[in-house]
mmCIF file of C-alpha atoms and ligand atoms in Angstrom:
data_model
loop_
_atom_site.group_PDB
_atom_site.id
_atom_site.type_symbol
_atom_site.label_atom_id
_atom_site.label_comp_id
_atom_site.label_asym_id
_atom_site.label_seq_id
_atom_site.Cartn_x
_atom_site.Cartn_y
_atom_site.Cartn_z
ATOM 1 C CA UNK A 5 -2.027 -10.038 26.929
ATOM 2 C CA UNK A 6 -2.435 -7.599 24.075
ATOM 3 C CA UNK A 7 -2.767 -3.989 25.189
ATOM 4 C CA UNK A 8 -5.537 -1.846 23.717
ATOM 5 C CA UNK A 9 -4.480 0.793 21.238
ATOM 6 C CA UNK A 10 -5.243 3.692 23.601
ATOM 7 C CA UNK A 11 -3.127 2.023 26.267
ATOM 8 C CA UNK A 12 -0.132 1.535 24.004
ATOM 9 C CA UNK A 13 -0.283 5.138 22.836
ATOM 10 C CA UNK A 14 -0.239 6.316 26.458
ATOM 11 C CA UNK A 15 2.636 3.978 27.249
ATOM 12 C CA UNK A 16 4.679 5.337 24.385
ATOM 13 C CA UNK A 17 3.925 8.936 25.324
ATOM 14 C CA UNK A 18 5.305 8.321 28.782
ATOM 15 C CA UNK A 19 8.651 7.198 27.419
ATOM 16 C CA UNK A 20 11.295 9.874 27.749
ATOM 17 C CA UNK A 21 12.563 10.346 24.239
ATOM 18 C CA UNK A 22 16.201 10.597 23.264
ATOM 19 C CA UNK A 23 17.596 8.096 25.755
ATOM 20 C CA UNK A 24 16.973 5.030 23.645
ATOM 21 C CA UNK A 25 18.855 4.520 20.352
ATOM 22 C CA UNK A 26 15.545 4.420 18.440
ATOM 23 C CA UNK A 27 13.738 7.041 20.528
ATOM 24 C CA UNK A 28 11.455 4.347 21.979
ATOM 25 C CA UNK A 29 12.101 0.820 23.245
ATOM 26 C CA UNK A 30 11.964 -2.087 20.811
ATOM 27 C CA UNK A 31 9.975 -4.121 19.991
ATOM 28 C CA UNK A 32 7.375 -1.447 19.251
ATOM 29 C CA UNK A 33 4.084 -1.651 21.138
ATOM 30 C CA UNK A 34 1.385 -3.436 19.157
ATOM 31 C CA UNK A 35 -2.187 -4.646 19.467
ATOM 32 C CA UNK A 36 -4.486 -6.987 17.574
ATOM 33 C CA UNK A 37 -7.220 -5.209 15.593
ATOM 34 C CA UNK A 38 -8.963 -8.167 13.956
ATOM 35 C CA UNK A 39 -8.367 -11.760 12.947
ATOM 36 C CA UNK A 40 -9.982 -13.893 10.228
ATOM 37 C CA UNK A 41 -10.827 -17.601 10.523
ATOM 38 C CA UNK A 42 -8.026 -19.956 9.513
ATOM 39 C CA UNK A 43 -6.898 -20.529 6.790
ATOM 40 C CA UNK A 44 -6.843 -17.017 5.328
ATOM 41 C CA UNK A 45 -4.421 -14.660 3.607
ATOM 42 C CA UNK A 46 -4.750 -10.885 3.692
ATOM 43 C CA UNK A 47 -2.653 -9.653 0.798
ATOM 44 C CA UNK A 48 -2.815 -5.886 0.964
ATOM 45 C CA UNK A 49 -4.239 -2.895 2.780
ATOM 46 C CA UNK A 50 -5.313 0.641 1.954
ATOM 47 C CA UNK A 51 -6.793 3.284 4.216
ATOM 48 C CA UNK A 52 -9.765 5.520 3.416
ATOM 49 C CA UNK A 53 -9.588 9.262 4.137
ATOM 50 C CA UNK A 54 -11.979 8.650 7.066
ATOM 51 C CA UNK A 55 -9.557 6.108 8.551
ATOM 52 C CA UNK A 56 -11.447 2.907 7.633
ATOM 53 C CA UNK A 57 -9.167 0.077 6.492
ATOM 54 C CA UNK A 58 -9.692 -1.801 3.208
ATOM 55 C CA UNK A 59 -8.271 -5.310 2.922
ATOM 56 C CA UNK A 60 -7.616 -7.468 -0.143
ATOM 57 C CA UNK A 61 -7.238 -11.230 0.171
ATOM 58 C CA UNK A 62 -5.982 -14.278 -1.673
ATOM 59 C CA UNK A 63 -8.249 -17.330 -1.630
ATOM 60 C CA UNK A 64 -6.386 -20.226 -0.054
ATOM 61 C CA UNK A 65 -9.176 -22.821 -0.115
ATOM 62 C CA UNK A 66 -9.196 -24.588 -3.523
ATOM 63 C CA UNK A 67 -13.004 -25.191 -3.619
ATOM 64 C CA UNK A 68 -13.812 -21.496 -3.231
ATOM 65 C CA UNK A 69 -14.118 -19.625 -6.505
ATOM 66 C CA UNK A 70 -14.763 -16.110 -5.282
ATOM 67 C CA UNK A 71 -13.001 -13.535 -3.129
ATOM 68 C CA UNK A 72 -14.325 -10.857 -0.813
ATOM 69 C CA UNK A 73 -13.001 -7.362 -0.269
ATOM 70 C CA UNK A 74 -13.317 -6.345 3.403
ATOM 71 C CA UNK A 75 -13.338 -3.099 5.275
ATOM 72 C CA UNK A 76 -12.619 -2.497 8.947
ATOM 73 C CA UNK A 77 -14.538 0.635 9.890
ATOM 74 C CA UNK A 78 -12.981 2.757 12.648
ATOM 75 C CA UNK A 79 -9.998 0.505 13.415
ATOM 76 C CA UNK A 80 -9.136 2.756 16.373
ATOM 77 C CA UNK A 81 -12.538 2.167 18.052
ATOM 78 C CA UNK A 82 -12.786 -0.181 21.075
ATOM 79 C CA UNK A 83 -14.004 -3.241 19.151
ATOM 80 C CA UNK A 84 -13.248 -3.004 15.422
ATOM 81 C CA UNK A 85 -14.436 -5.830 13.194
ATOM 82 C CA UNK A 86 -14.218 -6.713 9.476
ATOM 83 C CA UNK A 87 -17.257 -6.107 7.254
ATOM 84 C CA UNK A 88 -17.545 -7.534 3.707
ATOM 85 C CA UNK A 89 -17.711 -4.837 1.019
ATOM 86 C CA UNK A 90 -18.048 -6.872 -2.165
ATOM 87 C CA UNK A 91 -17.600 -10.454 -3.374
ATOM 88 C CA UNK A 92 -15.993 -10.899 -6.791
ATOM 89 C CA UNK A 93 -17.548 -13.963 -8.454
ATOM 90 C CA UNK A 94 -15.170 -16.241 -10.342
ATOM 91 C CA UNK A 95 -12.163 -14.292 -9.062
ATOM 92 C CA UNK A 96 -9.967 -15.902 -6.424
ATOM 93 C CA UNK A 97 -7.291 -13.311 -5.721
ATOM 94 C CA UNK A 98 -7.145 -9.592 -5.025
ATOM 95 C CA UNK A 99 -3.635 -8.116 -4.915
ATOM 96 C CA UNK A 100 -2.561 -4.464 -4.658
ATOM 97 C CA UNK A 101 -4.908 -1.606 -3.811
ATOM 98 C CA UNK A 102 -4.388 2.159 -3.547
ATOM 99 C CA UNK A 103 -6.383 5.366 -3.517
ATOM 100 C CA UNK A 104 -6.574 7.271 -6.785
ATOM 101 C CA UNK A 105 -4.418 10.406 -6.832
ATOM 102 C CA UNK A 106 -7.154 12.453 -8.505
ATOM 103 C CA UNK A 107 -10.417 11.296 -6.892
ATOM 104 C CA UNK A 108 -10.494 11.107 -3.085
ATOM 105 C CA UNK A 109 -12.029 7.935 -1.635
ATOM 106 C CA UNK A 110 -11.875 6.140 -4.978
ATOM 107 C CA UNK A 111 -9.619 3.092 -4.822
ATOM 108 C CA UNK A 112 -7.993 1.055 -7.576
ATOM 109 C CA UNK A 113 -7.356 -2.663 -7.218
ATOM 110 C CA UNK A 114 -6.070 -5.535 -9.310
ATOM 111 C CA UNK A 115 -7.121 -9.176 -9.140
ATOM 112 C CA UNK A 116 -7.685 -12.395 -11.030
ATOM 113 C CA UNK A 117 -6.887 -16.079 -11.024
ATOM 114 C CA UNK A 118 -3.327 -17.322 -10.972
ATOM 115 C CA UNK A 119 -2.915 -19.737 -13.907
ATOM 116 C CA UNK A 120 -1.485 -23.103 -12.983
ATOM 117 C CA UNK A 121 0.997 -23.115 -15.871
ATOM 118 C CA UNK A 122 3.826 -20.667 -16.490
ATOM 119 C CA UNK A 123 1.722 -18.837 -19.106
ATOM 120 C CA UNK A 124 0.644 -15.235 -18.604
ATOM 121 C CA UNK A 125 -2.635 -14.735 -16.803
ATOM 122 C CA UNK A 126 -5.371 -12.312 -17.687
ATOM 123 C CA UNK A 127 -6.093 -10.054 -14.752
ATOM 124 C CA UNK A 128 -8.575 -7.273 -14.144
ATOM 125 C CA UNK A 129 -8.295 -3.760 -12.756
ATOM 126 C CA UNK A 130 -11.292 -2.202 -10.992
ATOM 127 C CA UNK A 131 -12.115 1.032 -9.258
ATOM 128 C CA UNK A 132 -14.181 1.024 -6.102
ATOM 129 C CA UNK A 133 -15.800 4.325 -5.273
ATOM 130 C CA UNK A 134 -16.666 4.881 -1.623
ATOM 131 C CA UNK A 135 -16.718 8.650 -1.782
ATOM 132 C CA UNK A 136 -19.721 9.583 -3.879
ATOM 133 C CA UNK A 137 -22.023 6.919 -2.437
ATOM 134 C CA UNK A 138 -23.010 8.101 0.984
ATOM 135 C CA UNK A 139 -24.740 5.286 2.907
ATOM 136 C CA UNK A 140 -24.933 3.106 -0.177
ATOM 137 C CA UNK A 141 -22.640 0.219 -1.164
ATOM 138 C CA UNK A 142 -19.545 1.520 -2.972
ATOM 139 C CA UNK A 143 -19.668 1.415 -6.754
ATOM 140 C CA UNK A 144 -17.342 -1.069 -8.460
ATOM 141 C CA UNK A 145 -16.289 -0.477 -12.057
ATOM 142 C CA UNK A 146 -14.113 -2.707 -14.206
ATOM 143 C CA UNK A 147 -11.464 -0.488 -15.812
ATOM 144 C CA UNK A 148 -9.436 -2.829 -17.972
ATOM 145 C CA UNK A 149 -7.734 -6.190 -18.468
ATOM 146 C CA UNK A 150 -4.104 -6.525 -17.512
ATOM 147 C CA UNK A 151 -1.988 -9.117 -19.262
ATOM 148 C CA UNK A 152 0.388 -9.585 -16.349
ATOM 149 C CA UNK A 153 2.211 -12.728 -15.207
ATOM 150 C CA UNK A 154 1.657 -11.992 -11.529
ATOM 151 C CA UNK A 155 0.294 -8.585 -10.541
ATOM 152 C CA UNK A 156 1.292 -7.543 -7.063
ATOM 153 C CA UNK A 157 1.801 -4.090 -5.484
ATOM 154 C CA UNK A 158 -0.178 -1.134 -6.840
ATOM 155 C CA UNK A 159 0.418 2.588 -6.329
ATOM 156 C CA UNK A 160 -1.142 5.775 -7.667
ATOM 157 C CA UNK A 161 0.927 8.190 -9.748
ATOM 158 C CA UNK A 162 0.793 11.633 -8.057
ATOM 159 C CA UNK A 163 -1.479 14.136 -9.864
ATOM 160 C CA UNK A 164 -2.371 11.592 -12.553
ATOM 161 C CA UNK A 165 -5.483 9.516 -13.211
ATOM 162 C CA UNK A 166 -3.253 6.474 -13.511
ATOM 163 C CA UNK A 167 -1.585 3.789 -11.407
ATOM 164 C CA UNK A 168 1.472 1.567 -11.500
ATOM 165 C CA UNK A 169 1.214 -2.184 -10.924
ATOM 166 C CA UNK A 170 4.195 -4.417 -10.160
ATOM 167 C CA UNK A 171 4.482 -7.656 -12.148
ATOM 168 C CA UNK A 172 6.464 -10.073 -9.991
ATOM 169 C CA UNK A 173 7.209 -12.767 -12.585
ATOM 170 C CA UNK A 174 7.617 -10.555 -15.674
ATOM 171 C CA UNK A 175 10.006 -8.257 -13.779
ATOM 172 C CA UNK A 176 8.388 -4.970 -14.722
ATOM 173 C CA UNK A 177 5.938 -2.282 -13.700
ATOM 174 C CA UNK A 178 2.741 -1.643 -15.633
ATOM 175 C CA UNK A 179 1.244 1.785 -16.246
ATOM 176 C CA UNK A 180 -2.562 1.752 -16.266
ATOM 177 C CA UNK A 181 -4.393 4.832 -17.519
ATOM 178 C CA UNK A 182 -7.670 4.784 -15.599
ATOM 179 C CA UNK A 183 -9.464 7.112 -18.025
ATOM 180 C CA UNK A 184 -8.728 5.105 -21.185
ATOM 181 C CA UNK A 185 -7.919 1.652 -19.768
ATOM 182 C CA UNK A 186 -4.720 1.621 -21.831
ATOM 183 C CA UNK A 187 -1.936 -0.453 -20.256
ATOM 184 C CA UNK A 188 1.748 -0.087 -21.076
ATOM 185 C CA UNK A 189 5.128 -0.767 -19.500
ATOM 186 C CA UNK A 190 6.299 2.078 -17.230
ATOM 187 C CA UNK A 191 9.558 0.554 -16.051
ATOM 188 C CA UNK A 192 11.469 -2.644 -16.611
ATOM 189 C CA UNK A 193 14.788 -3.677 -15.084
ATOM 190 C CA UNK A 194 16.757 -6.810 -14.234
ATOM 191 C CA UNK A 195 16.401 -5.667 -10.591
ATOM 192 C CA UNK A 196 12.631 -6.255 -10.916
ATOM 193 C CA UNK A 197 12.927 -9.805 -12.278
ATOM 194 C CA UNK A 198 13.175 -13.071 -10.396
ATOM 195 C CA UNK A 199 16.906 -13.936 -10.259
ATOM 196 C CA UNK A 200 18.191 -15.687 -13.391
ATOM 197 C CA UNK A 201 17.837 -19.430 -13.089
ATOM 198 C CA UNK A 202 15.548 -19.271 -10.072
ATOM 199 C CA UNK A 203 12.745 -21.805 -9.647
ATOM 200 C CA UNK A 204 9.339 -21.100 -11.248
ATOM 201 C CA UNK A 205 7.194 -19.125 -8.826
ATOM 202 C CA UNK A 206 10.124 -17.066 -7.480
ATOM 203 C CA UNK A 207 8.914 -13.536 -6.778
ATOM 204 C CA UNK A 208 10.864 -10.502 -7.998
ATOM 205 C CA UNK A 209 9.352 -7.023 -7.634
ATOM 206 C CA UNK A 210 6.574 -7.026 -5.031
ATOM 207 C CA UNK A 211 5.551 -3.824 -3.220
ATOM 208 C CA UNK A 212 5.840 -0.439 -4.987
ATOM 209 C CA UNK A 213 5.556 3.141 -3.743
ATOM 210 C CA UNK A 214 6.425 6.533 -5.220
ATOM 211 C CA UNK A 215 8.409 8.794 -2.863
ATOM 212 C CA UNK A 216 10.071 12.101 -3.819
ATOM 213 C CA UNK A 217 9.957 11.358 -7.554
ATOM 214 C CA UNK A 218 11.370 7.850 -7.302
ATOM 215 C CA UNK A 219 9.761 4.456 -7.635
ATOM 216 C CA UNK A 220 10.720 2.329 -4.615
ATOM 217 C CA UNK A 221 10.208 -1.403 -4.710
ATOM 218 C CA UNK A 222 10.933 -4.529 -2.741
ATOM 219 C CA UNK A 223 12.532 -7.461 -4.497
ATOM 220 C CA UNK A 224 11.163 -10.454 -2.598
ATOM 221 C CA UNK A 225 13.695 -13.157 -3.394
ATOM 222 C CA UNK A 226 16.757 -10.916 -3.022
ATOM 223 C CA UNK A 227 15.410 -9.049 0.054
ATOM 224 C CA UNK A 228 16.592 -5.793 -1.508
ATOM 225 C CA UNK A 229 14.834 -2.423 -1.709
ATOM 226 C CA UNK A 230 15.602 -0.562 -4.923
ATOM 227 C CA UNK A 231 14.636 2.783 -6.410
ATOM 228 C CA UNK A 232 14.711 4.509 -9.771
ATOM 229 C CA UNK A 233 13.734 8.022 -10.853
ATOM 230 C CA UNK A 234 10.351 8.484 -12.566
ATOM 231 C CA UNK A 235 9.090 11.283 -14.796
ATOM 232 C CA UNK A 236 5.879 13.164 -14.004
ATOM 233 C CA UNK A 237 3.840 10.554 -15.884
ATOM 234 C CA UNK A 238 5.175 7.765 -13.690
ATOM 235 C CA UNK A 239 7.555 6.269 -16.244
ATOM 236 C CA UNK A 240 11.206 5.463 -15.639
ATOM 237 C CA UNK A 241 13.390 8.391 -16.675
ATOM 238 C CA UNK A 242 15.374 7.231 -19.669
ATOM 239 C CA UNK A 243 18.812 5.940 -18.590
ATOM 240 C CA UNK A 244 17.983 6.550 -14.918
ATOM 241 C CA UNK A 245 20.113 4.217 -12.835
ATOM 242 C CA UNK A 246 18.535 1.666 -10.516
ATOM 243 C CA UNK A 247 19.921 2.301 -7.016
ATOM 244 C CA UNK A 248 20.050 -0.118 -4.101
ATOM 245 C CA UNK A 249 18.384 1.477 -1.080
ATOM 246 C CA UNK A 250 18.986 -1.397 1.341
ATOM 247 C CA UNK A 251 19.849 -5.072 1.414
ATOM 248 C CA UNK A 252 18.014 -6.649 4.319
ATOM 249 C CA UNK A 253 18.914 -9.642 6.418
ATOM 250 C CA UNK A 254 15.781 -11.577 5.475
ATOM 251 C CA UNK A 255 14.849 -14.534 3.279
ATOM 252 C CA UNK A 256 11.869 -12.679 1.726
ATOM 253 C CA UNK A 257 10.512 -9.150 1.442
ATOM 254 C CA UNK A 258 6.845 -8.414 0.946
ATOM 255 C CA UNK A 259 5.058 -5.036 0.667
ATOM 256 C CA UNK A 260 5.919 -1.869 2.625
ATOM 257 C CA UNK A 261 4.854 1.624 3.644
ATOM 258 C CA UNK A 262 6.920 4.839 3.612
ATOM 259 C CA UNK A 263 6.427 7.357 6.401
ATOM 260 C CA UNK A 264 6.664 11.083 5.568
ATOM 261 C CA UNK A 265 10.149 11.214 7.109
ATOM 262 C CA UNK A 266 11.412 8.622 4.614
ATOM 263 C CA UNK A 267 11.526 5.629 6.947
ATOM 264 C CA UNK A 268 10.456 2.512 5.074
ATOM 265 C CA UNK A 269 8.398 -0.047 7.013
ATOM 266 C CA UNK A 270 8.890 -3.383 5.284
ATOM 267 C CA UNK A 271 7.155 -6.689 5.900
ATOM 268 C CA UNK A 272 9.078 -9.941 5.508
ATOM 269 C CA UNK A 273 6.215 -12.475 5.404
ATOM 270 C CA UNK A 274 7.784 -15.866 6.182
ATOM 271 C CA UNK A 275 10.502 -14.215 8.307
ATOM 272 C CA UNK A 276 7.692 -12.926 10.593
ATOM 273 C CA UNK A 277 9.302 -9.532 11.132
ATOM 274 C CA UNK A 278 8.545 -5.872 10.550
ATOM 275 C CA UNK A 279 11.680 -3.939 9.588
ATOM 276 C CA UNK A 280 12.289 -0.182 9.637
ATOM 277 C CA UNK A 281 14.716 1.064 6.990
ATOM 278 C CA UNK A 282 16.329 4.483 6.629
ATOM 279 C CA UNK A 283 16.003 5.279 2.927
ATOM 280 C CA UNK A 284 19.147 7.443 2.831
ATOM 281 C CA UNK A 285 21.604 5.152 4.604
ATOM 282 C CA UNK A 286 20.053 1.726 4.089
ATOM 283 C CA UNK A 287 20.371 1.154 7.826
ATOM 284 C CA UNK A 288 17.661 -1.211 9.113
ATOM 285 C CA UNK A 289 16.309 -2.664 12.343
ATOM 286 C CA UNK A 290 13.666 -5.257 13.204
ATOM 287 C CA UNK A 291 10.992 -3.351 15.145
ATOM 288 C CA UNK A 292 8.531 -6.190 15.767
ATOM 289 C CA UNK A 293 8.361 -9.964 15.424
ATOM 290 C CA UNK A 294 10.961 -12.704 15.123
ATOM 291 C CA UNK A 295 11.367 -16.205 13.730
ATOM 292 C CA UNK A 296 8.843 -18.509 15.402
ATOM 293 C CA UNK A 297 6.948 -15.590 16.926
ATOM 294 C CA UNK A 298 3.293 -14.682 16.377
ATOM 295 C CA UNK A 299 3.335 -10.860 16.562
ATOM 296 C CA UNK A 300 3.387 -10.306 12.793
ATOM 297 C CA UNK A 301 3.370 -13.950 11.646
ATOM 298 C CA UNK A 302 3.447 -13.941 7.828
ATOM 299 C CA UNK A 303 3.193 -10.149 7.448
ATOM 300 C CA UNK A 304 2.321 -9.186 3.866
ATOM 301 C CA UNK A 305 1.769 -5.401 3.756
ATOM 302 C CA UNK A 306 1.385 -2.285 5.908
ATOM 303 C CA UNK A 307 -0.235 1.156 5.811
ATOM 304 C CA UNK A 308 -0.424 4.154 8.131
ATOM 305 C CA UNK A 309 -3.665 5.244 9.751
ATOM 306 C CA UNK A 310 -5.483 8.300 8.411
ATOM 307 C CA UNK A 311 -8.000 8.827 11.200
ATOM 308 C CA UNK A 312 -7.860 11.773 13.587
ATOM 309 C CA UNK A 313 -5.840 9.888 16.197
ATOM 310 C CA UNK A 314 -4.050 7.059 14.433
ATOM 311 C CA UNK A 315 -1.629 8.771 12.042
ATOM 312 C CA UNK A 316 1.273 7.229 13.975
ATOM 313 C CA UNK A 317 -0.250 3.747 13.832
ATOM 314 C CA UNK A 318 1.046 1.341 11.228
ATOM 315 C CA UNK A 319 -1.551 -1.281 10.342
ATOM 316 C CA UNK A 320 0.213 -4.510 9.410
ATOM 317 C CA UNK A 321 -1.693 -7.313 7.661
ATOM 318 C CA UNK A 322 -0.697 -10.973 7.555
ATOM 319 C CA UNK A 323 -1.243 -14.344 5.911
ATOM 320 C CA UNK A 324 -1.036 -16.193 9.216
ATOM 321 C CA UNK A 325 2.203 -17.959 8.335
ATOM 322 C CA UNK A 326 0.827 -19.763 5.253
ATOM 323 C CA UNK A 327 3.903 -18.969 3.168
ATOM 324 C CA UNK A 328 6.120 -21.066 5.403
ATOM 325 C CA UNK A 329 7.168 -24.304 3.696
ATOM 326 C CA UNK A 330 7.615 -25.915 7.091
ATOM 327 C CA UNK A 331 4.531 -28.078 7.693
ATOM 328 C CA UNK A 332 5.215 -28.063 11.421
ATOM 329 C CA UNK A 333 5.480 -24.263 11.642
ATOM 330 C CA UNK A 334 2.672 -22.530 13.477
ATOM 331 C CA UNK A 335 -0.212 -21.185 11.354
ATOM 332 C CA UNK A 336 -3.106 -18.965 12.361
ATOM 333 C CA UNK A 337 -5.864 -16.905 10.755
ATOM 334 C CA UNK A 338 -4.771 -13.788 8.856
ATOM 335 C CA UNK A 339 -4.911 -10.677 11.027
ATOM 336 C CA UNK A 340 -4.499 -6.929 11.252
ATOM 337 C CA UNK A 341 -2.043 -5.663 13.869
ATOM 338 C CA UNK A 342 -1.681 -2.031 14.943
ATOM 339 C CA UNK A 343 1.931 -1.041 15.570
ATOM 340 C CA UNK A 344 2.578 2.215 17.408
ATOM 341 C CA UNK A 345 5.421 3.985 15.597
ATOM 342 C CA UNK A 346 5.154 7.190 17.614
ATOM 343 C CA UNK A 347 8.543 8.500 18.674
ATOM 344 C CA UNK A 348 10.472 5.955 16.643
ATOM 345 C CA UNK A 349 13.511 7.313 14.833
ATOM 346 C CA UNK A 350 16.639 5.927 13.238
ATOM 347 C CA UNK A 351 19.872 6.847 15.028
ATOM 348 C CA UNK A 352 21.795 9.581 13.234
ATOM 349 C CA UNK A 353 24.933 7.417 13.193
ATOM 350 C CA UNK A 354 24.947 3.657 12.732
ATOM 351 C CA UNK A 355 25.247 1.860 16.067
ATOM 352 C CA UNK A 356 28.820 0.828 16.869
ATOM 353 C CA UNK A 357 29.224 -2.885 16.283
ATOM 354 C CA UNK A 358 29.465 -5.000 19.406
HETATM 355 C C1 NAG B 436 -18.508 -17.843 -2.725
HETATM 356 O O1 NAG B 436 -18.216 -19.199 -3.031
HETATM 357 C C2 NAG B 436 -18.659 -20.112 -2.038
HETATM 358 C C3 NAG B 436 -18.093 -21.497 -2.373
HETATM 359 O O2 NAG B 436 -18.100 -21.730 -3.755
HETATM 360 C C4 NAG B 436 -20.169 -20.074 -1.973
HETATM 361 O O3 NAG B 436 -20.644 -20.965 -0.984
HETATM 362 C C5 NAG B 436 -20.597 -18.651 -1.617
HETATM 363 O O4 NAG B 436 -21.989 -18.549 -1.644
HETATM 364 C C6 NAG B 436 -20.003 -17.638 -2.581
HETATM 365 N N1 NAG B 436 -20.283 -16.323 -2.045
HETATM 366 C C7 NAG B 436 -20.900 -15.380 -2.749
HETATM 367 C C8 NAG B 436 -21.181 -14.111 -2.021
HETATM 368 O O5 NAG B 436 -21.199 -15.527 -3.911
HETATM 369 C C1 NAG B 437 -5.327 -26.003 -14.140
HETATM 370 O O1 NAG B 437 -6.510 -25.204 -14.095
HETATM 371 C C2 NAG B 437 -7.544 -25.696 -14.875
HETATM 372 C C3 NAG B 437 -8.660 -24.656 -14.913
HETATM 373 O O2 NAG B 437 -8.900 -24.111 -13.635
HETATM 374 C C4 NAG B 437 -7.980 -27.046 -14.288
HETATM 375 O O3 NAG B 437 -9.043 -27.582 -15.048
HETATM 376 C C5 NAG B 437 -6.785 -28.006 -14.301
HETATM 377 O O4 NAG B 437 -7.137 -29.215 -13.673
HETATM 378 C C6 NAG B 437 -5.576 -27.420 -13.589
HETATM 379 N N1 NAG B 437 -4.402 -28.255 -13.770
HETATM 380 C C7 NAG B 437 -3.596 -28.589 -12.770
HETATM 381 C C8 NAG B 437 -2.409 -29.417 -13.126
HETATM 382 O O5 NAG B 437 -3.805 -28.253 -11.609
HETATM 383 C C1 NAG B 438 -0.164 -11.686 -22.958
HETATM 384 O O1 NAG B 438 1.254 -11.691 -22.852
HETATM 385 C C2 NAG B 438 1.844 -12.845 -23.370
HETATM 386 C C3 NAG B 438 3.311 -12.842 -23.018
HETATM 387 O O2 NAG B 438 3.853 -11.560 -23.082
HETATM 388 C C4 NAG B 438 1.568 -12.900 -24.868
HETATM 389 O O3 NAG B 438 2.141 -14.049 -25.408
HETATM 390 C C5 NAG B 438 0.059 -12.928 -25.083
HETATM 391 O O4 NAG B 438 -0.241 -12.870 -26.460
HETATM 392 C C6 NAG B 438 -0.623 -11.743 -24.394
HETATM 393 N N1 NAG B 438 -2.068 -11.920 -24.442
HETATM 394 C C7 NAG B 438 -2.894 -10.921 -24.685
HETATM 395 C C8 NAG B 438 -4.357 -11.254 -24.655
HETATM 396 O O5 NAG B 438 -2.519 -9.789 -24.914
HETATM 397 C C1 NAG B 439 20.500 -12.153 10.247
HETATM 398 O O1 NAG B 439 19.342 -12.775 10.764
HETATM 399 C C2 NAG B 439 19.595 -14.006 11.387
HETATM 400 C C3 NAG B 439 18.256 -14.657 11.697
HETATM 401 O O2 NAG B 439 17.406 -13.774 12.341
HETATM 402 C C4 NAG B 439 20.467 -13.776 12.616
HETATM 403 O O3 NAG B 439 20.733 -14.990 13.243
HETATM 404 C C5 NAG B 439 21.762 -13.112 12.172
HETATM 405 O O4 NAG B 439 22.524 -12.771 13.302
HETATM 406 C C6 NAG B 439 21.497 -11.870 11.368
HETATM 407 N N1 NAG B 439 22.738 -11.359 10.782
HETATM 408 C C7 NAG B 439 23.091 -10.091 10.859
HETATM 409 C C8 NAG B 439 24.380 -9.726 10.184
HETATM 410 O O5 NAG B 439 22.445 -9.249 11.460
#
């Protein structure tokens, strides 16, 4: 049975901290927030200042030629449920989404149709303004075209009216000026590219976040988290070295969230696990899920709550196991899972090996 969110928070509070290596027992307590009909693929998640979740999706049914952005109002309420916000006609995929750094409650997202050849696709960047439209549908504005090969994670540049967008096949990060619509390359590195000689469709850079002046990213195929220093405009500092933050024991890495204390919460999609990573030491531990287990089956991205009571809750979204190449592997509808991270900490010293 899946405990309700309030119940899991109480359970965690009752744990005496400091006796367990991670402060709390693993796996972390979790509960189901919402699930979509099968087949479905939630690709990314952002959280409004009022705590409502926003979900992007990929269309996985070939006949369908549109895609709907969803919100889950009050995910911490007793019976949260998804509500459609907007359907994009003629667009089949919505990828990364993030709140603008300069306008609260205005979100930026990237989407388009994946071309079926190896040629570059033409994608679009929109803003969706929830903030200035009290009790009316949010206003959607097309900002610009993006000539990316495969847009993926998106993050706002602090104090700038601009975002960065990962390009998984081109092995680079785009800079998009939201005021002018001008796109340019902010960072490019071999550590962002699919490995040399890898099969077409192999994903390099995937999720991106800016933390303490560095761009952090997951490399999907290598299961490595990297970082590189950025300047104030969000561009790679010239000659800045790409550093390896952590090499994970996974076959794939998808998007991630970074908690204020620097712990990285990474999703592994077809590995069905949620992994916590210490950004200073590269130490990592699986906190939820396992091969063949449903808890976070096909987890694609994660974000922390912003409501009054759910700042310690990590909302993990999934694709229901659709990435698995194994026809016999279990599949389900995409879902949103709340993971209670309260009290979790990385041990100061690595655990002695057994
Ligand atoms: C989306 O596409 C489906 C299938 O083509 C169609 O039935 C549906 O009406 C469309 N939805 C909207 C809101 O346009
Ligand atoms: C590629 O996409 C085009 C346009 O959507 C379609 O007409 C064509 O049949 C597709 N080709 C393959 C090989 O799927
Ligand atoms: C998009 O990028 C590709 C590859 O970099 C290039 O060949 C093509 O001309 C570009 N298209 C547009 C519309 O800029
Ligand atoms: C890596 O993960 C696999 C599969 O979960 C596991 O069997 C193996 O023990 C792990 N290796 C290490 C070094 O942790």
